[in-house]
Amino acid sequence: MTKPSFEDTWKVEIRRGLLQYAVLAIVRLHEKGIHGYGIARELDERTDGLLEVKEGTLYPILHRLKKERLLNQYTEKSDAGPRRKVYVLTGEGDRVLRELSVILEDIFKKLEALKE
Amino acid sequence: MSDEEVGREIDQYIKQVRKLLPGNFETEDLLEDLRAHIIESYHDKRRSMPTEDKEIIISTVLEDLGRPEEIAEEYRKERTSPVSPETVKKSMRYVVGRIFLSIIVIILASYVVSEITEGQVDFFFAIIVLSVFAVIEFFVRGWQYDEKRVSSS
């Protein structure tokens, strides 16, 4: 088994925080809520697969965001079979997302300035 | 590949993930999410590729989902990340608020009962009885929670 490159390891390290942000951002786009599979699909479509998310790894993140009270959930019947959970952003989640957007913008601005 | 074989493939995958995670309610909740996701994804792909073999479709679904080890790794990372102090504070406030509210309700209810019965039901006796009911309700809720855990596993 070949050792992962420095870039690959680095990508994994920054990916997680960004993924939490991206999940919150996608859930905010859906006022009535969105289910896990929908989040995975939108994440792939809207970021062109940039975050290289394995769909199953989204669920521990969703559970974590729920525990932090940034997301709420309810269940609905799915056409495909079992009931599925639908996630909605809480007021606190909305506040945190806005705060994170400001932090991210600031980080990118400063990193951009480093290149000059 | 028959539908039963697809079902067995899904069960096998869920079993592998379960093996790597601790046996608790959170794990069962996660496995339930994964199963719902697999079924959703499988039906979605079947709709968009009606002529494709079921075996290829279910393999694609499970590949997109990730190896059980990857899911277990992410689960461990999220579990070991500390919950923010703000969330802990909010939970504490919620618990203290509930206890405070219960005490107020018990006192008010005891007063009303004592007044309505013109003292035939002693105020302090009513407080004791209602407090016992509140404690019983606490245990019943705990029991219902355990039942839910068992039925979802």
mmCIF file of N, CA and C in Angstrom, chain A residues 54-111:
data_model
loop_
_atom_site.group_PDB
_atom_site.id
_atom_site.type_symbol
_atom_site.label_atom_id
_atom_site.label_comp_id
_atom_site.label_asym_id
_atom_site.label_seq_id
_atom_site.Cartn_x
_atom_site.Cartn_y
_atom_site.Cartn_z
ATOM 1 N N LYS A 54 -17.422 10.677 0.824
ATOM 2 C CA LYS A 54 -18.040 9.358 0.811
ATOM 3 C C LYS A 54 -19.368 9.547 1.545
ATOM 4 N N GLU A 55 -20.465 9.227 0.870
ATOM 5 C CA GLU A 55 -21.786 9.582 1.394
ATOM 6 C C GLU A 55 -22.041 9.123 2.834
ATOM 7 N N GLY A 56 -21.534 7.945 3.162
ATOM 8 C CA GLY A 56 -21.767 7.406 4.510
ATOM 9 C C GLY A 56 -21.131 8.243 5.611
ATOM 10 N N THR A 57 -20.071 8.963 5.278
ATOM 11 C CA THR A 57 -19.377 9.748 6.310
ATOM 12 C C THR A 57 -20.155 11.021 6.659
ATOM 13 N N LEU A 58 -21.202 11.303 5.887
ATOM 14 C CA LEU A 58 -22.021 12.487 6.187
ATOM 15 C C LEU A 58 -22.833 12.291 7.469
ATOM 16 N N TYR A 59 -23.232 11.047 7.731
ATOM 17 C CA TYR A 59 -24.154 10.808 8.847
ATOM 18 C C TYR A 59 -23.548 11.078 10.229
ATOM 19 N N PRO A 60 -22.273 10.658 10.471
ATOM 20 C CA PRO A 60 -21.698 11.063 11.763
ATOM 21 C C PRO A 60 -21.658 12.594 11.905
ATOM 22 N N ILE A 61 -21.451 13.294 10.773
ATOM 23 C CA ILE A 61 -21.413 14.764 10.813
ATOM 24 C C ILE A 61 -22.809 15.324 11.111
ATOM 25 N N LEU A 62 -23.815 14.750 10.466
ATOM 26 C CA LEU A 62 -25.190 15.204 10.721
ATOM 27 C C LEU A 62 -25.574 14.978 12.189
ATOM 28 N N HIS A 63 -25.167 13.832 12.722
ATOM 29 C CA HIS A 63 -25.477 13.528 14.134
ATOM 30 C C HIS A 63 -24.789 14.537 15.046
ATOM 31 N N ARG A 64 -23.559 14.873 14.694
ATOM 32 C CA ARG A 64 -22.806 15.831 15.495
ATOM 33 C C ARG A 64 -23.476 17.221 15.475
ATOM 34 N N LEU A 65 -23.880 17.644 14.287
ATOM 35 C CA LEU A 65 -24.518 18.963 14.149
ATOM 36 C C LEU A 65 -25.854 19.001 14.904
ATOM 37 N N LYS A 66 -26.503 17.843 14.950
ATOM 38 C CA LYS A 66 -27.763 17.740 15.694
ATOM 39 C C LYS A 66 -27.490 17.853 17.191
ATOM 40 N N LYS A 67 -26.425 17.184 17.622
ATOM 41 C CA LYS A 67 -26.055 17.207 19.032
ATOM 42 C C LYS A 67 -25.700 18.630 19.474
ATOM 43 N N GLU A 68 -25.118 19.375 18.562
ATOM 44 C CA GLU A 68 -24.745 20.767 18.851
ATOM 45 C C GLU A 68 -25.947 21.711 18.723
ATOM 46 N N ARG A 69 -27.111 21.127 18.409
ATOM 47 C CA ARG A 69 -28.366 21.873 18.240
ATOM 48 C C ARG A 69 -28.324 22.874 17.079
ATOM 49 N N LEU A 70 -27.528 22.558 16.073
ATOM 50 C CA LEU A 70 -27.472 23.414 14.886
ATOM 51 C C LEU A 70 -28.481 22.908 13.847
ATOM 52 N N LEU A 71 -28.839 21.635 13.981
ATOM 53 C CA LEU A 71 -29.848 21.037 13.100
ATOM 54 C C LEU A 71 -30.932 20.380 13.944
ATOM 55 N N ASN A 72 -32.138 20.380 13.397
ATOM 56 C CA ASN A 72 -33.243 19.625 13.975
ATOM 57 C C ASN A 72 -33.642 18.553 12.978
ATOM 58 N N GLN A 73 -34.374 17.570 13.416
ATOM 59 C CA GLN A 73 -34.807 16.562 12.450
ATOM 60 C C GLN A 73 -36.241 16.145 12.692
ATOM 61 N N TYR A 74 -36.888 15.739 11.607
ATOM 62 C CA TYR A 74 -38.182 15.074 11.737
ATOM 63 C C TYR A 74 -38.186 13.939 10.719
ATOM 64 N N THR A 75 -39.123 13.015 10.850
ATOM 65 C CA THR A 75 -39.120 11.905 9.890
ATOM 66 C C THR A 75 -40.296 12.034 8.925
ATOM 67 N N GLU A 76 -40.090 11.545 7.726
ATOM 68 C CA GLU A 76 -41.172 11.543 6.733
ATOM 69 C C GLU A 76 -41.137 10.217 5.988
ATOM 70 N N LYS A 77 -42.246 9.894 5.363
ATOM 71 C CA LYS A 77 -42.303 8.642 4.619
ATOM 72 C C LYS A 77 -41.595 8.817 3.288
ATOM 73 N N SER A 78 -40.806 7.822 2.932
ATOM 74 C CA SER A 78 -40.085 7.894 1.665
ATOM 75 C C SER A 78 -40.768 7.009 0.630
ATOM 76 N N ASP A 79 -40.730 7.431 -0.637
ATOM 77 C CA ASP A 79 -41.322 6.607 -1.712
ATOM 78 C C ASP A 79 -40.564 5.287 -1.850
ATOM 79 N N ALA A 80 -39.256 5.340 -1.500
ATOM 80 C CA ALA A 80 -38.401 4.165 -1.697
ATOM 81 C C ALA A 80 -38.608 3.075 -0.651
ATOM 82 N N GLY A 81 -39.161 3.408 0.502
ATOM 83 C CA GLY A 81 -39.335 2.376 1.522
ATOM 84 C C GLY A 81 -39.411 2.921 2.938
ATOM 85 N N PRO A 82 -38.340 2.718 3.732
ATOM 86 C CA PRO A 82 -38.429 3.100 5.149
ATOM 87 C C PRO A 82 -38.538 4.610 5.356
ATOM 88 N N ARG A 83 -38.998 5.002 6.533
ATOM 89 C CA ARG A 83 -39.094 6.431 6.863
ATOM 90 C C ARG A 83 -37.693 7.011 6.874
ATOM 91 N N ARG A 84 -37.589 8.258 6.460
ATOM 92 C CA ARG A 84 -36.262 8.871 6.443
ATOM 93 C C ARG A 84 -36.273 10.162 7.257
ATOM 94 N N LYS A 85 -35.080 10.528 7.719
ATOM 95 C CA LYS A 85 -34.985 11.741 8.525
ATOM 96 C C LYS A 85 -34.792 12.949 7.623
ATOM 97 N N VAL A 86 -35.469 14.022 7.998
ATOM 98 C CA VAL A 86 -35.322 15.267 7.253
ATOM 99 C C VAL A 86 -34.684 16.280 8.201
ATOM 100 N N TYR A 87 -33.652 16.937 7.726
ATOM 101 C CA TYR A 87 -32.912 17.872 8.575
ATOM 102 C C TYR A 87 -33.277 19.310 8.242
ATOM 103 N N VAL A 88 -33.463 20.116 9.297
ATOM 104 C CA VAL A 88 -33.720 21.550 9.114
ATOM 105 C C VAL A 88 -32.758 22.340 10.001
ATOM 106 N N LEU A 89 -32.441 23.547 9.549
ATOM 107 C CA LEU A 89 -31.516 24.389 10.296
ATOM 108 C C LEU A 89 -32.242 25.033 11.476
ATOM 109 N N THR A 90 -31.602 25.061 12.638
ATOM 110 C CA THR A 90 -32.208 25.742 13.788
ATOM 111 C C THR A 90 -31.802 27.223 13.729
ATOM 112 N N GLY A 91 -32.388 28.017 14.601
ATOM 113 C CA GLY A 91 -32.011 29.438 14.673
ATOM 114 C C GLY A 91 -30.534 29.562 14.998
ATOM 115 N N GLU A 92 -30.086 28.714 15.923
ATOM 116 C CA GLU A 92 -28.675 28.719 16.323
ATOM 117 C C GLU A 92 -27.794 28.287 15.139
ATOM 118 N N GLY A 93 -28.280 27.306 14.376
ATOM 119 C CA GLY A 93 -27.543 26.843 13.202
ATOM 120 C C GLY A 93 -27.373 27.966 12.193
ATOM 121 N N ASP A 94 -28.423 28.758 12.022
ATOM 122 C CA ASP A 94 -28.375 29.876 11.085
ATOM 123 C C ASP A 94 -27.348 30.912 11.553
ATOM 124 N N ARG A 95 -27.362 31.178 12.855
ATOM 125 C CA ARG A 95 -26.411 32.148 13.413
ATOM 126 C C ARG A 95 -24.974 31.658 13.220
ATOM 127 N N VAL A 96 -24.750 30.372 13.544
ATOM 128 C CA VAL A 96 -23.405 29.797 13.427
ATOM 129 C C VAL A 96 -22.937 29.818 11.966
ATOM 130 N N LEU A 97 -23.843 29.481 11.053
ATOM 131 C CA LEU A 97 -23.475 29.461 9.629
ATOM 132 C C LEU A 97 -23.047 30.853 9.161
ATOM 133 N N ARG A 98 -23.804 31.885 9.593
ATOM 134 C CA ARG A 98 -23.444 33.257 9.190
ATOM 135 C C ARG A 98 -22.076 33.636 9.761
ATOM 136 N N GLU A 99 -21.855 33.224 10.997
ATOM 137 C CA GLU A 99 -20.568 33.505 11.668
ATOM 138 C C GLU A 99 -19.427 32.799 10.921
ATOM 139 N N LEU A 100 -19.663 31.523 10.563
ATOM 140 C CA LEU A 100 -18.632 30.748 9.848
ATOM 141 C C LEU A 100 -18.324 31.355 8.485
ATOM 142 N N SER A 101 -19.358 31.900 7.825
ATOM 143 C CA SER A 101 -19.153 32.517 6.508
ATOM 144 C C SER A 101 -18.189 33.689 6.628
ATOM 145 N N VAL A 102 -18.371 34.482 7.679
ATOM 146 C CA VAL A 102 -17.501 35.642 7.893
ATOM 147 C C VAL A 102 -16.072 35.159 8.154
ATOM 148 N N ILE A 103 -15.942 34.129 9.001
ATOM 149 C CA ILE A 103 -14.606 33.603 9.335
ATOM 150 C C ILE A 103 -13.915 33.078 8.069
ATOM 151 N N LEU A 104 -14.669 32.310 7.269
ATOM 152 C CA LEU A 104 -14.094 31.730 6.047
ATOM 153 C C LEU A 104 -13.632 32.815 5.079
ATOM 154 N N GLU A 105 -14.489 33.817 4.914
ATOM 155 C CA GLU A 105 -14.163 34.915 3.997
ATOM 156 C C GLU A 105 -12.869 35.593 4.443
ATOM 157 N N ASP A 106 -12.772 35.787 5.737
ATOM 158 C CA ASP A 106 -11.584 36.427 6.307
ATOM 159 C C ASP A 106 -10.331 35.574 6.068
ATOM 160 N N ILE A 107 -10.487 34.264 6.293
ATOM 161 C CA ILE A 107 -9.344 33.355 6.099
ATOM 162 C C ILE A 107 -8.871 33.406 4.640
ATOM 163 N N PHE A 108 -9.824 33.291 3.709
ATOM 164 C CA PHE A 108 -9.441 33.272 2.295
ATOM 165 C C PHE A 108 -8.806 34.595 1.866
ATOM 166 N N LYS A 109 -9.337 35.701 2.389
ATOM 167 C CA LYS A 109 -8.787 37.029 2.060
ATOM 168 C C LYS A 109 -7.328 37.097 2.498
ATOM 169 N N LYS A 110 -7.094 36.624 3.734
ATOM 170 C CA LYS A 110 -5.729 36.715 4.279
ATOM 171 C C LYS A 110 -4.782 35.755 3.575
ATOM 172 N N LEU A 111 -5.296 34.589 3.211
ATOM 173 C CA LEU A 111 -4.446 33.623 2.496
ATOM 174 C C LEU A 111 -4.101 34.160 1.105
#
